[in-house]
Amino acid sequence: MVGQDFDVIIIGGGLAGLTSAIHLSKHNIKVLLVEKTNYPSHKVCGEYISKEVLPYLKQLGFNPFDLGAKHIDEFELTTHNNKRIRAKLPLGGFGLSRFEMDFQLYKLAKANGVTILQDTVTNVNFKTDGFQVKTKTDKNVKAKIVIGSYGKRSNLDVQLQRAFIQKKSPYLAVKVHAKGNFPENKVALHNFKGGYCGVSKVENDHINLCYITNFDAFKVYKNIDAFQEEIVFKNKALRKVFEDSKITFKNPLTISQISFETKSPVENHILMCGDSAGMIHPLCGNGMAMAIKSAQLVSELIIDYLQGKIETRQKLEQLYTRTWKRNFSFRLSVGHTIAYLFRKDWLAPKLLTVLRWFPFLVPLIIKMTHGKPMKAE
């Protein structure tokens, strides 16, 4: 592989990286995907996906319901002081674990001719209208285009001197799977002081429990169990889910330094997609769909560029930046606002009271953080 040339190198094999690899390979584009971890593996993620992505996934040859994904059409929200509201989801969603979804997309990418390398990218240099990419195992590969889809944060962000990486992020996330009774057609969002937890069913009748909290609130306690007992379980609905379920993970998965700061979709000519380009608050439950949508956007533009329909790299980067912002800027700003309001413990119950008075507002708010069904080619 040393010295081998590709049309596109994708750094990171999550949802955005895998779907863009499959999309590009279907157009006879030579793709290398570099992912540091083995497939399959669990990731800290809410594992609820809006059905807006289904037309596109099926076009790529991927049907989540063949893998046991759960249809979800009901939403429940509780506040830290146990006020509750329920609503129907305007478009609906599905529950499927990243363990299963990423693994099956990985197999589909390989079947479509994508070269997949388990390694870590350590350096990306752009010169003479192309890229040279170096990995931890001293592999050097070249490409015309590089997509950055390596997730929330990486050492590459430090190398690129991205603005958001300079700021310390206060957020920590924890995830487990459990076996127990929970409606398979419902996604719940349970708030507690300093954070919130998403709950939904995935394949194999497992319940995904994933919560995010402020690290300053968490570090007061000795460990996860103490924090859950003293803070998380003050939400009675959340306590009941945990008490009525048996955790299937040996240890919880955790990640820290989660940043919701504004990011640029293009850095040093690298086209960023998924969480590398921007992350919506998990409170909105639409990060996975956004990652898949951004993969479609970047792939379509790259195809046009490689086919000569977009004449210059500068024009490609301008079009991608404009398209990305048109599709996601409003969603992200709404997500920031919703998360800010619900962080105010005194305000959240009042907001819920308003939503009870005017229940038609709930689907409208959900629509503002979600997109329309994606068009297949």
mmCIF file of C-alpha atoms in Angstrom:
data_model
loop_
_atom_site.group_PDB
_atom_site.id
_atom_site.type_symbol
_atom_site.label_atom_id
_atom_site.label_comp_id
_atom_site.label_asym_id
_atom_site.label_seq_id
_atom_site.Cartn_x
_atom_site.Cartn_y
_atom_site.Cartn_z
ATOM 1 C CA MET A 1 0.000 0.000 0.000
ATOM 2 C CA VAL A 2 2.994 2.330 0.493
ATOM 3 C CA GLY A 3 2.942 4.908 -2.272
ATOM 4 C CA GLN A 4 -0.388 3.621 -3.605
ATOM 5 C CA ASP A 5 -2.712 6.285 -4.970
ATOM 6 C CA PHE A 6 -6.432 6.583 -4.280
ATOM 7 C CA ASP A 7 -9.101 8.940 -5.473
ATOM 8 C CA VAL A 8 -10.410 9.482 -1.929
ATOM 9 C CA ILE A 9 -9.037 8.676 1.527
ATOM 10 C CA ILE A 10 -11.607 8.673 4.339
ATOM 11 C CA ILE A 11 -10.246 9.116 7.864
ATOM 12 C CA GLY A 12 -12.636 7.426 10.283
ATOM 13 C CA GLY A 13 -15.025 4.541 9.774
ATOM 14 C CA GLY A 14 -18.142 5.560 11.664
ATOM 15 C CA LEU A 15 -21.516 6.237 10.058
ATOM 16 C CA ALA A 16 -20.385 9.173 7.933
ATOM 17 C CA GLY A 17 -17.164 7.509 6.819
ATOM 18 C CA LEU A 18 -18.737 4.173 5.947
ATOM 19 C CA THR A 19 -21.739 5.581 4.091
ATOM 20 C CA SER A 20 -19.598 7.971 2.053
ATOM 21 C CA ALA A 21 -17.203 5.087 1.234
ATOM 22 C CA ILE A 22 -20.093 2.954 -0.037
ATOM 23 C CA HIS A 23 -21.617 5.852 -1.995
ATOM 24 C CA LEU A 24 -18.326 6.749 -3.713
ATOM 25 C CA SER A 25 -17.398 3.135 -4.473
ATOM 26 C CA LYS A 26 -20.708 2.647 -6.275
ATOM 27 C CA HIS A 27 -19.478 5.294 -8.742
ATOM 28 C CA ASN A 28 -16.226 3.411 -9.433
ATOM 29 C CA ILE A 29 -14.178 5.758 -7.263
ATOM 30 C CA LYS A 30 -11.088 4.234 -5.650
ATOM 31 C CA VAL A 31 -11.562 4.654 -1.888
ATOM 32 C CA LEU A 32 -9.339 3.945 1.116
ATOM 33 C CA LEU A 33 -11.004 4.067 4.519
ATOM 34 C CA VAL A 34 -8.717 4.246 7.576
ATOM 35 C CA GLU A 35 -10.289 3.260 10.914
ATOM 36 C CA LYS A 36 -8.356 2.763 14.146
ATOM 37 C CA THR A 37 -10.681 0.246 15.828
ATOM 38 C CA ASN A 38 -11.844 -3.264 14.961
ATOM 39 C CA TYR A 39 -15.342 -4.033 13.715
ATOM 40 C CA PRO A 40 -17.671 -4.740 15.388
ATOM 41 C CA SER A 41 -17.361 -2.555 18.472
ATOM 42 C CA HIS A 42 -19.692 -0.578 20.697
ATOM 43 C CA LYS A 43 -19.644 3.221 20.639
ATOM 44 C CA VAL A 44 -21.083 5.802 23.004
ATOM 45 C CA CYS A 45 -24.182 6.810 21.069
ATOM 46 C CA GLY A 46 -27.928 7.283 21.523
ATOM 47 C CA GLU A 47 -28.599 4.696 18.768
ATOM 48 C CA TYR A 48 -31.865 6.329 17.711
ATOM 49 C CA ILE A 49 -31.966 7.351 14.033
ATOM 50 C CA SER A 50 -34.589 9.453 12.285
ATOM 51 C CA LYS A 51 -36.333 7.662 9.406
ATOM 52 C CA GLU A 52 -35.360 10.567 7.153
ATOM 53 C CA VAL A 53 -32.258 8.496 6.220
ATOM 54 C CA LEU A 54 -34.109 5.362 5.046
ATOM 55 C CA PRO A 55 -34.453 6.183 1.301
ATOM 56 C CA TYR A 56 -30.719 6.881 1.087
ATOM 57 C CA LEU A 57 -29.650 3.829 3.103
ATOM 58 C CA LYS A 58 -31.818 1.563 0.955
ATOM 59 C CA GLN A 59 -30.281 3.093 -2.180
ATOM 60 C CA LEU A 60 -26.866 2.078 -0.806
ATOM 61 C CA GLY A 61 -28.147 -1.460 -0.284
ATOM 62 C CA PHE A 62 -28.684 -1.257 3.465
ATOM 63 C CA ASN A 63 -31.997 -1.992 5.205
ATOM 64 C CA PRO A 64 -31.777 -1.649 9.020
ATOM 65 C CA PHE A 65 -34.942 -3.672 9.553
ATOM 66 C CA ASP A 66 -33.242 -6.718 8.063
ATOM 67 C CA LEU A 67 -30.989 -6.521 11.127
ATOM 68 C CA GLY A 68 -33.751 -6.320 13.717
ATOM 69 C CA ALA A 69 -34.008 -2.543 14.039
ATOM 70 C CA LYS A 70 -36.988 -1.329 16.069
ATOM 71 C CA HIS A 71 -39.620 1.011 14.607
ATOM 72 C CA ILE A 72 -40.000 4.033 16.908
ATOM 73 C CA ASP A 73 -42.918 6.462 16.689
ATOM 74 C CA GLU A 74 -43.465 7.717 20.253
ATOM 75 C CA PHE A 75 -41.499 10.299 22.252
ATOM 76 C CA GLU A 76 -41.466 10.841 26.006
ATOM 77 C CA LEU A 77 -39.767 13.661 27.898
ATOM 78 C CA THR A 78 -39.358 14.050 31.649
ATOM 79 C CA THR A 79 -37.759 16.853 33.651
ATOM 80 C CA HIS A 80 -35.446 16.516 36.640
ATOM 81 C CA ASN A 81 -38.411 17.063 38.975
ATOM 82 C CA ASN A 82 -40.459 14.335 37.272
ATOM 83 C CA LYS A 83 -42.813 16.310 35.045
ATOM 84 C CA ARG A 84 -43.701 14.353 31.907
ATOM 85 C CA ILE A 85 -44.932 14.904 28.367
ATOM 86 C CA ARG A 86 -45.573 12.457 25.520
ATOM 87 C CA ALA A 87 -45.910 13.023 21.787
ATOM 88 C CA LYS A 88 -45.990 11.219 18.456
ATOM 89 C CA LEU A 89 -42.841 11.592 16.358
ATOM 90 C CA PRO A 90 -43.711 13.392 13.086
ATOM 91 C CA LEU A 91 -41.550 11.154 10.899
ATOM 92 C CA GLY A 92 -40.523 8.421 13.302
ATOM 93 C CA GLY A 93 -37.209 6.682 13.712
ATOM 94 C CA PHE A 94 -35.581 3.350 14.350
ATOM 95 C CA GLY A 95 -33.321 1.848 16.990
ATOM 96 C CA LEU A 96 -30.206 -0.068 15.945
ATOM 97 C CA SER A 97 -26.922 -0.428 17.809
ATOM 98 C CA ARG A 98 -23.706 1.010 16.426
ATOM 99 C CA PHE A 99 -22.172 -2.415 17.117
ATOM 100 C CA GLU A 100 -24.441 -3.946 14.476
ATOM 101 C CA MET A 101 -24.941 -1.012 12.125
ATOM 102 C CA ASP A 102 -21.279 -0.073 11.712
ATOM 103 C CA PHE A 103 -20.299 -3.726 11.273
ATOM 104 C CA GLN A 104 -22.849 -4.328 8.531
ATOM 105 C CA LEU A 105 -21.941 -1.083 6.744
ATOM 106 C CA TYR A 106 -18.278 -2.121 6.983
ATOM 107 C CA LYS A 107 -19.081 -5.447 5.308
ATOM 108 C CA LEU A 108 -21.097 -3.646 2.635
ATOM 109 C CA ALA A 109 -18.208 -1.244 1.993
ATOM 110 C CA LYS A 110 -15.796 -4.158 1.540
ATOM 111 C CA ALA A 111 -18.240 -5.896 -0.789
ATOM 112 C CA ASN A 112 -18.316 -2.720 -2.900
ATOM 113 C CA GLY A 113 -14.535 -2.692 -3.280
ATOM 114 C CA VAL A 114 -13.530 -0.177 -0.593
ATOM 115 C CA THR A 115 -10.005 -0.750 0.756
ATOM 116 C CA ILE A 116 -10.194 -0.697 4.564
ATOM 117 C CA LEU A 117 -7.099 -0.233 6.717
ATOM 118 C CA GLN A 118 -7.096 -0.641 10.495
ATOM 119 C CA ASP A 119 -4.635 2.052 11.496
ATOM 120 C CA THR A 120 -4.414 5.580 12.891
ATOM 121 C CA VAL A 121 -3.731 8.577 10.698
ATOM 122 C CA THR A 122 -0.954 10.673 12.214
ATOM 123 C CA ASN A 123 -0.368 13.283 9.541
ATOM 124 C CA VAL A 124 -2.153 14.786 6.528
ATOM 125 C CA ASN A 125 -0.228 17.031 4.140
ATOM 126 C CA PHE A 126 -1.783 18.905 1.251
ATOM 127 C CA LYS A 127 0.473 20.018 -1.583
ATOM 128 C CA THR A 128 0.411 20.286 -5.370
ATOM 129 C CA ASP A 129 -3.350 19.789 -5.476
ATOM 130 C CA GLY A 130 -3.274 16.461 -3.624
ATOM 131 C CA PHE A 131 -2.830 14.823 -0.243
ATOM 132 C CA GLN A 132 -0.217 12.632 1.365
ATOM 133 C CA VAL A 133 -1.474 10.722 4.396
ATOM 134 C CA LYS A 134 0.777 9.020 6.934
ATOM 135 C CA THR A 135 -0.342 6.412 9.472
ATOM 136 C CA LYS A 136 0.923 5.157 12.807
ATOM 137 C CA THR A 137 2.360 2.034 11.144
ATOM 138 C CA ASP A 138 4.371 4.220 8.736
ATOM 139 C CA LYS A 139 2.161 3.719 5.719
ATOM 140 C CA ASN A 140 2.183 6.582 3.222
ATOM 141 C CA VAL A 141 -0.722 6.916 0.805
ATOM 142 C CA LYS A 142 -1.815 9.577 -1.637
ATOM 143 C CA ALA A 143 -5.224 10.807 -2.741
ATOM 144 C CA LYS A 144 -6.906 13.601 -4.631
ATOM 145 C CA ILE A 145 -9.476 14.124 -1.844
ATOM 146 C CA VAL A 146 -9.469 13.515 1.921
ATOM 147 C CA ILE A 147 -12.667 13.265 3.986
ATOM 148 C CA GLY A 148 -12.380 13.776 7.746
ATOM 149 C CA SER A 149 -15.005 11.643 9.479
ATOM 150 C CA TYR A 150 -13.096 10.681 12.618
ATOM 151 C CA GLY A 151 -15.696 11.813 15.122
ATOM 152 C CA LYS A 152 -16.001 14.330 17.908
ATOM 153 C CA ARG A 153 -12.309 15.080 18.446
ATOM 154 C CA SER A 154 -8.926 13.719 17.437
ATOM 155 C CA ASN A 155 -5.224 14.474 17.534
ATOM 156 C CA LEU A 156 -5.692 15.565 13.933
ATOM 157 C CA ASP A 157 -7.807 18.452 15.227
ATOM 158 C CA VAL A 158 -4.797 19.571 17.258
ATOM 159 C CA GLN A 159 -2.516 19.261 14.224
ATOM 160 C CA LEU A 160 -4.966 21.294 12.137
ATOM 161 C CA GLN A 161 -5.208 23.888 14.931
ATOM 162 C CA ARG A 162 -8.987 23.850 14.762
ATOM 163 C CA ALA A 163 -10.541 26.556 16.908
ATOM 164 C CA PHE A 164 -12.860 24.308 18.948
ATOM 165 C CA ILE A 165 -10.014 22.052 20.149
ATOM 166 C CA GLN A 166 -8.408 24.985 21.976
ATOM 167 C CA LYS A 167 -11.337 25.132 24.386
ATOM 168 C CA LYS A 168 -11.777 22.587 27.140
ATOM 169 C CA SER A 169 -15.177 20.910 26.892
ATOM 170 C CA PRO A 170 -17.061 20.124 30.111
ATOM 171 C CA TYR A 171 -19.177 17.193 28.909
ATOM 172 C CA LEU A 172 -18.952 13.473 29.710
ATOM 173 C CA ALA A 173 -21.110 10.670 28.285
ATOM 174 C CA VAL A 174 -21.849 7.182 29.628
ATOM 175 C CA LYS A 175 -23.537 4.282 27.810
ATOM 176 C CA VAL A 176 -24.728 0.765 28.629
ATOM 177 C CA HIS A 177 -27.021 -1.847 27.105
ATOM 178 C CA ALA A 178 -29.542 -3.655 29.275
ATOM 179 C CA LYS A 179 -32.222 -6.363 29.121
ATOM 180 C CA GLY A 180 -35.617 -5.434 30.484
ATOM 181 C CA ASN A 181 -39.100 -4.184 29.763
ATOM 182 C CA PHE A 182 -39.287 -1.014 27.695
ATOM 183 C CA PRO A 183 -41.686 -0.231 24.822
ATOM 184 C CA GLU A 184 -39.856 -0.900 21.554
ATOM 185 C CA ASN A 185 -41.703 1.870 19.714
ATOM 186 C CA LYS A 186 -40.684 4.627 22.162
ATOM 187 C CA VAL A 187 -37.656 6.869 22.609
ATOM 188 C CA ALA A 188 -37.471 8.605 25.982
ATOM 189 C CA LEU A 189 -35.405 11.575 27.098
ATOM 190 C CA HIS A 190 -35.098 11.794 30.866
ATOM 191 C CA ASN A 191 -33.520 14.910 32.339
ATOM 192 C CA PHE A 192 -31.665 15.105 35.634
ATOM 193 C CA LYS A 193 -29.683 17.931 37.221
ATOM 194 C CA GLY A 194 -26.713 18.598 35.001
ATOM 195 C CA GLY A 195 -27.652 16.212 32.199
ATOM 196 C CA TYR A 196 -30.086 13.941 30.375
ATOM 197 C CA CYS A 197 -30.397 10.297 29.372
ATOM 198 C CA GLY A 198 -31.778 8.808 26.162
ATOM 199 C CA VAL A 199 -33.535 5.433 26.329
ATOM 200 C CA SER A 200 -34.668 3.280 23.399
ATOM 201 C CA LYS A 201 -34.732 -0.317 22.206
ATOM 202 C CA VAL A 202 -32.291 -1.732 19.659
ATOM 203 C CA GLU A 203 -31.944 -5.172 18.056
ATOM 204 C CA ASN A 204 -31.849 -8.354 20.201
ATOM 205 C CA ASP A 205 -34.387 -6.724 22.543
ATOM 206 C CA HIS A 206 -31.632 -4.708 24.209
ATOM 207 C CA ILE A 207 -32.279 -1.298 25.756
ATOM 208 C CA ASN A 208 -29.748 1.407 25.001
ATOM 209 C CA LEU A 209 -29.169 3.781 27.924
ATOM 210 C CA CYS A 210 -26.888 6.698 27.130
ATOM 211 C CA TYR A 211 -26.554 9.838 29.220
ATOM 212 C CA ILE A 212 -24.516 13.014 29.019
ATOM 213 C CA THR A 213 -23.609 15.226 31.948
ATOM 214 C CA ASN A 214 -21.420 18.112 32.949
ATOM 215 C CA PHE A 215 -18.066 16.811 34.160
ATOM 216 C CA ASP A 216 -18.016 19.305 37.040
ATOM 217 C CA ALA A 217 -21.253 17.775 38.344
ATOM 218 C CA PHE A 218 -19.905 14.248 37.896
ATOM 219 C CA LYS A 219 -16.476 14.662 39.530
ATOM 220 C CA VAL A 220 -18.028 15.444 42.928
ATOM 221 C CA TYR A 221 -18.811 11.723 43.253
ATOM 222 C CA LYS A 222 -16.422 8.779 43.637
ATOM 223 C CA ASN A 223 -17.660 6.766 40.677
ATOM 224 C CA ILE A 224 -20.472 6.211 38.182
ATOM 225 C CA ASP A 225 -22.595 4.214 40.638
ATOM 226 C CA ALA A 226 -22.476 6.979 43.250
ATOM 227 C CA PHE A 227 -23.289 9.654 40.666
ATOM 228 C CA GLN A 228 -26.235 7.676 39.350
ATOM 229 C CA GLU A 229 -27.629 7.037 42.807
ATOM 230 C CA GLU A 230 -27.311 10.646 43.982
ATOM 231 C CA ILE A 231 -28.136 12.528 40.772
ATOM 232 C CA VAL A 232 -29.377 10.442 37.825
ATOM 233 C CA PHE A 233 -31.902 8.382 39.780
ATOM 234 C CA LYS A 234 -33.615 11.459 41.209
ATOM 235 C CA ASN A 235 -35.530 11.175 37.954
ATOM 236 C CA LYS A 236 -38.042 8.499 38.939
ATOM 237 C CA ALA A 237 -38.709 7.275 35.400
ATOM 238 C CA LEU A 238 -34.997 6.797 34.848
ATOM 239 C CA ARG A 239 -34.556 5.010 38.167
ATOM 240 C CA LYS A 240 -37.334 2.612 37.227
ATOM 241 C CA VAL A 241 -35.752 1.775 33.862
ATOM 242 C CA PHE A 242 -32.422 0.980 35.505
ATOM 243 C CA GLU A 243 -33.971 -0.948 38.412
ATOM 244 C CA ASP A 244 -36.182 -3.037 36.114
ATOM 245 C CA SER A 245 -33.306 -3.898 33.756
ATOM 246 C CA LYS A 246 -30.172 -6.015 33.869
ATOM 247 C CA ILE A 247 -27.044 -4.372 32.481
ATOM 248 C CA THR A 248 -25.389 -6.533 29.818
ATOM 249 C CA PHE A 249 -22.091 -4.609 29.584
ATOM 250 C CA LYS A 250 -19.293 -5.683 31.910
ATOM 251 C CA ASN A 251 -18.343 -2.019 32.295
ATOM 252 C CA PRO A 252 -20.053 1.161 31.077
ATOM 253 C CA LEU A 253 -18.569 2.897 28.032
ATOM 254 C CA THR A 254 -17.501 6.484 28.664
ATOM 255 C CA ILE A 255 -16.166 9.392 26.639
ATOM 256 C CA SER A 256 -15.193 12.871 27.790
ATOM 257 C CA GLN A 257 -14.292 16.242 26.280
ATOM 258 C CA ILE A 258 -17.414 16.264 24.079
ATOM 259 C CA SER A 259 -17.536 19.596 22.277
ATOM 260 C CA PHE A 260 -20.584 21.341 20.812
ATOM 261 C CA GLU A 261 -18.536 24.310 19.630
ATOM 262 C CA THR A 262 -18.928 25.521 16.067
ATOM 263 C CA LYS A 263 -16.631 23.746 13.595
ATOM 264 C CA SER A 264 -15.695 24.433 9.999
ATOM 265 C CA PRO A 265 -16.820 21.926 7.310
ATOM 266 C CA VAL A 266 -13.467 22.401 5.521
ATOM 267 C CA GLU A 267 -10.046 22.495 7.202
ATOM 268 C CA ASN A 268 -6.798 22.668 5.221
ATOM 269 C CA HIS A 269 -8.705 21.345 2.170
ATOM 270 C CA ILE A 270 -10.002 18.319 4.146
ATOM 271 C CA LEU A 271 -13.777 17.918 3.745
ATOM 272 C CA MET A 272 -15.203 17.246 7.201
ATOM 273 C CA CYS A 273 -18.375 15.261 7.716
ATOM 274 C CA GLY A 274 -20.307 13.695 10.571
ATOM 275 C CA ASP A 275 -19.319 14.883 14.051
ATOM 276 C CA SER A 276 -15.999 16.132 12.639
ATOM 277 C CA ALA A 277 -17.950 18.897 10.889
ATOM 278 C CA GLY A 278 -20.382 19.685 13.683
ATOM 279 C CA MET A 279 -22.278 17.948 16.464
ATOM 280 C CA ILE A 280 -25.874 18.537 17.459
ATOM 281 C CA HIS A 281 -26.744 18.173 21.138
ATOM 282 C CA PRO A 282 -27.800 14.569 21.902
ATOM 283 C CA LEU A 283 -30.876 16.148 23.509
ATOM 284 C CA CYS A 284 -32.176 16.535 19.931
ATOM 285 C CA GLY A 285 -31.576 12.871 19.058
ATOM 286 C CA ASN A 286 -30.533 13.460 15.470
ATOM 287 C CA GLY A 287 -26.739 13.168 15.326
ATOM 288 C CA MET A 288 -26.728 9.820 13.499
ATOM 289 C CA ALA A 289 -29.068 11.066 10.772
ATOM 290 C CA MET A 290 -26.971 14.207 10.360
ATOM 291 C CA ALA A 291 -23.822 12.113 9.927
ATOM 292 C CA ILE A 292 -25.457 10.053 7.179
ATOM 293 C CA LYS A 293 -26.883 13.140 5.452
ATOM 294 C CA SER A 294 -23.479 14.853 5.485
ATOM 295 C CA ALA A 295 -21.959 11.728 3.893
ATOM 296 C CA GLN A 296 -24.443 12.000 1.044
ATOM 297 C CA LEU A 297 -23.735 15.704 0.552
ATOM 298 C CA VAL A 298 -19.958 15.326 0.466
ATOM 299 C CA SER A 299 -20.091 12.238 -1.763
ATOM 300 C CA GLU A 300 -22.294 13.863 -4.401
ATOM 301 C CA LEU A 301 -20.013 16.890 -4.645
ATOM 302 C CA ILE A 302 -16.840 14.782 -4.794
ATOM 303 C CA ILE A 303 -18.319 12.729 -7.643
ATOM 304 C CA ASP A 304 -19.086 15.940 -9.555
ATOM 305 C CA TYR A 305 -15.549 17.208 -8.910
ATOM 306 C CA LEU A 306 -13.838 14.005 -10.031
ATOM 307 C CA GLN A 307 -16.029 13.925 -13.152
ATOM 308 C CA GLY A 308 -15.071 17.507 -14.015
ATOM 309 C CA LYS A 309 -18.509 19.000 -13.349
ATOM 310 C CA ILE A 310 -16.970 21.133 -10.591
ATOM 311 C CA GLU A 311 -13.924 22.723 -12.168
ATOM 312 C CA THR A 312 -11.689 23.641 -9.205
ATOM 313 C CA ARG A 313 -10.958 22.476 -5.672
ATOM 314 C CA GLN A 314 -11.772 25.962 -4.427
ATOM 315 C CA LYS A 315 -15.233 25.727 -5.969
ATOM 316 C CA LEU A 316 -15.714 22.249 -4.450
ATOM 317 C CA GLU A 317 -14.845 23.534 -0.981
ATOM 318 C CA GLN A 318 -17.080 26.574 -1.343
ATOM 319 C CA LEU A 319 -20.012 24.451 -2.518
ATOM 320 C CA TYR A 320 -19.582 21.948 0.290
ATOM 321 C CA THR A 321 -19.344 24.657 2.951
ATOM 322 C CA ARG A 322 -22.442 26.372 1.595
ATOM 323 C CA THR A 323 -24.388 23.111 1.247
ATOM 324 C CA TRP A 324 -23.394 21.892 4.704
ATOM 325 C CA LYS A 325 -24.443 25.146 6.353
ATOM 326 C CA ARG A 326 -27.722 25.267 4.424
ATOM 327 C CA ASN A 327 -28.614 21.784 5.636
ATOM 328 C CA PHE A 328 -27.368 21.907 9.223
ATOM 329 C CA SER A 329 -26.784 25.419 10.612
ATOM 330 C CA PHE A 330 -30.412 25.969 11.595
ATOM 331 C CA ARG A 331 -30.680 22.496 13.197
ATOM 332 C CA LEU A 332 -27.525 23.111 15.215
ATOM 333 C CA SER A 333 -28.625 26.539 16.441
ATOM 334 C CA VAL A 334 -32.025 25.165 17.502
ATOM 335 C CA GLY A 335 -30.246 22.300 19.258
ATOM 336 C CA HIS A 336 -27.979 24.728 21.131
ATOM 337 C CA THR A 337 -31.000 26.758 22.222
ATOM 338 C CA ILE A 338 -33.008 23.731 23.406
ATOM 339 C CA ALA A 339 -30.035 22.326 25.328
ATOM 340 C CA TYR A 340 -29.367 25.731 26.929
ATOM 341 C CA LEU A 341 -32.960 26.063 28.086
ATOM 342 C CA PHE A 342 -33.086 22.557 29.556
ATOM 343 C CA ARG A 343 -29.806 23.103 31.420
ATOM 344 C CA LYS A 344 -31.683 25.686 33.472
ATOM 345 C CA ASP A 345 -33.217 23.484 36.155
ATOM 346 C CA TRP A 346 -35.674 26.182 37.205
ATOM 347 C CA LEU A 347 -36.841 26.743 33.636
ATOM 348 C CA ALA A 348 -37.291 23.197 32.293
ATOM 349 C CA PRO A 349 -40.488 22.417 34.293
ATOM 350 C CA LYS A 350 -42.002 25.737 33.153
ATOM 351 C CA LEU A 351 -41.212 24.896 29.524
ATOM 352 C CA LEU A 352 -42.877 21.536 29.939
ATOM 353 C CA THR A 353 -45.991 23.216 31.331
ATOM 354 C CA VAL A 354 -46.150 25.419 28.229
ATOM 355 C CA LEU A 355 -45.782 22.365 25.985
ATOM 356 C CA ARG A 356 -48.632 20.652 27.847
ATOM 357 C CA TRP A 357 -50.837 23.670 27.192
ATOM 358 C CA PHE A 358 -49.821 23.757 23.533
ATOM 359 C CA PRO A 359 -49.014 20.131 22.598
ATOM 360 C CA PHE A 360 -48.860 20.944 18.863
ATOM 361 C CA LEU A 361 -45.521 22.686 19.573
ATOM 362 C CA VAL A 362 -43.709 19.417 20.336
ATOM 363 C CA PRO A 363 -43.773 17.988 16.790
ATOM 364 C CA LEU A 364 -42.854 21.416 15.432
ATOM 365 C CA ILE A 365 -39.774 21.597 17.680
ATOM 366 C CA ILE A 366 -38.779 18.065 16.671
ATOM 367 C CA LYS A 367 -39.109 18.988 12.982
ATOM 368 C CA MET A 368 -36.739 21.924 13.490
ATOM 369 C CA THR A 369 -33.904 19.565 14.494
ATOM 370 C CA HIS A 370 -34.702 16.919 11.861
ATOM 371 C CA GLY A 371 -34.724 16.905 8.086
ATOM 372 C CA LYS A 372 -37.064 15.728 5.365
ATOM 373 C CA PRO A 373 -36.703 12.203 3.929
ATOM 374 C CA MET A 374 -33.443 12.062 2.009
ATOM 375 C CA LYS A 375 -33.786 11.731 -1.745
ATOM 376 C CA ALA A 376 -32.177 8.715 -3.365
ATOM 377 C CA GLU A 377 -30.488 9.169 -6.739
#
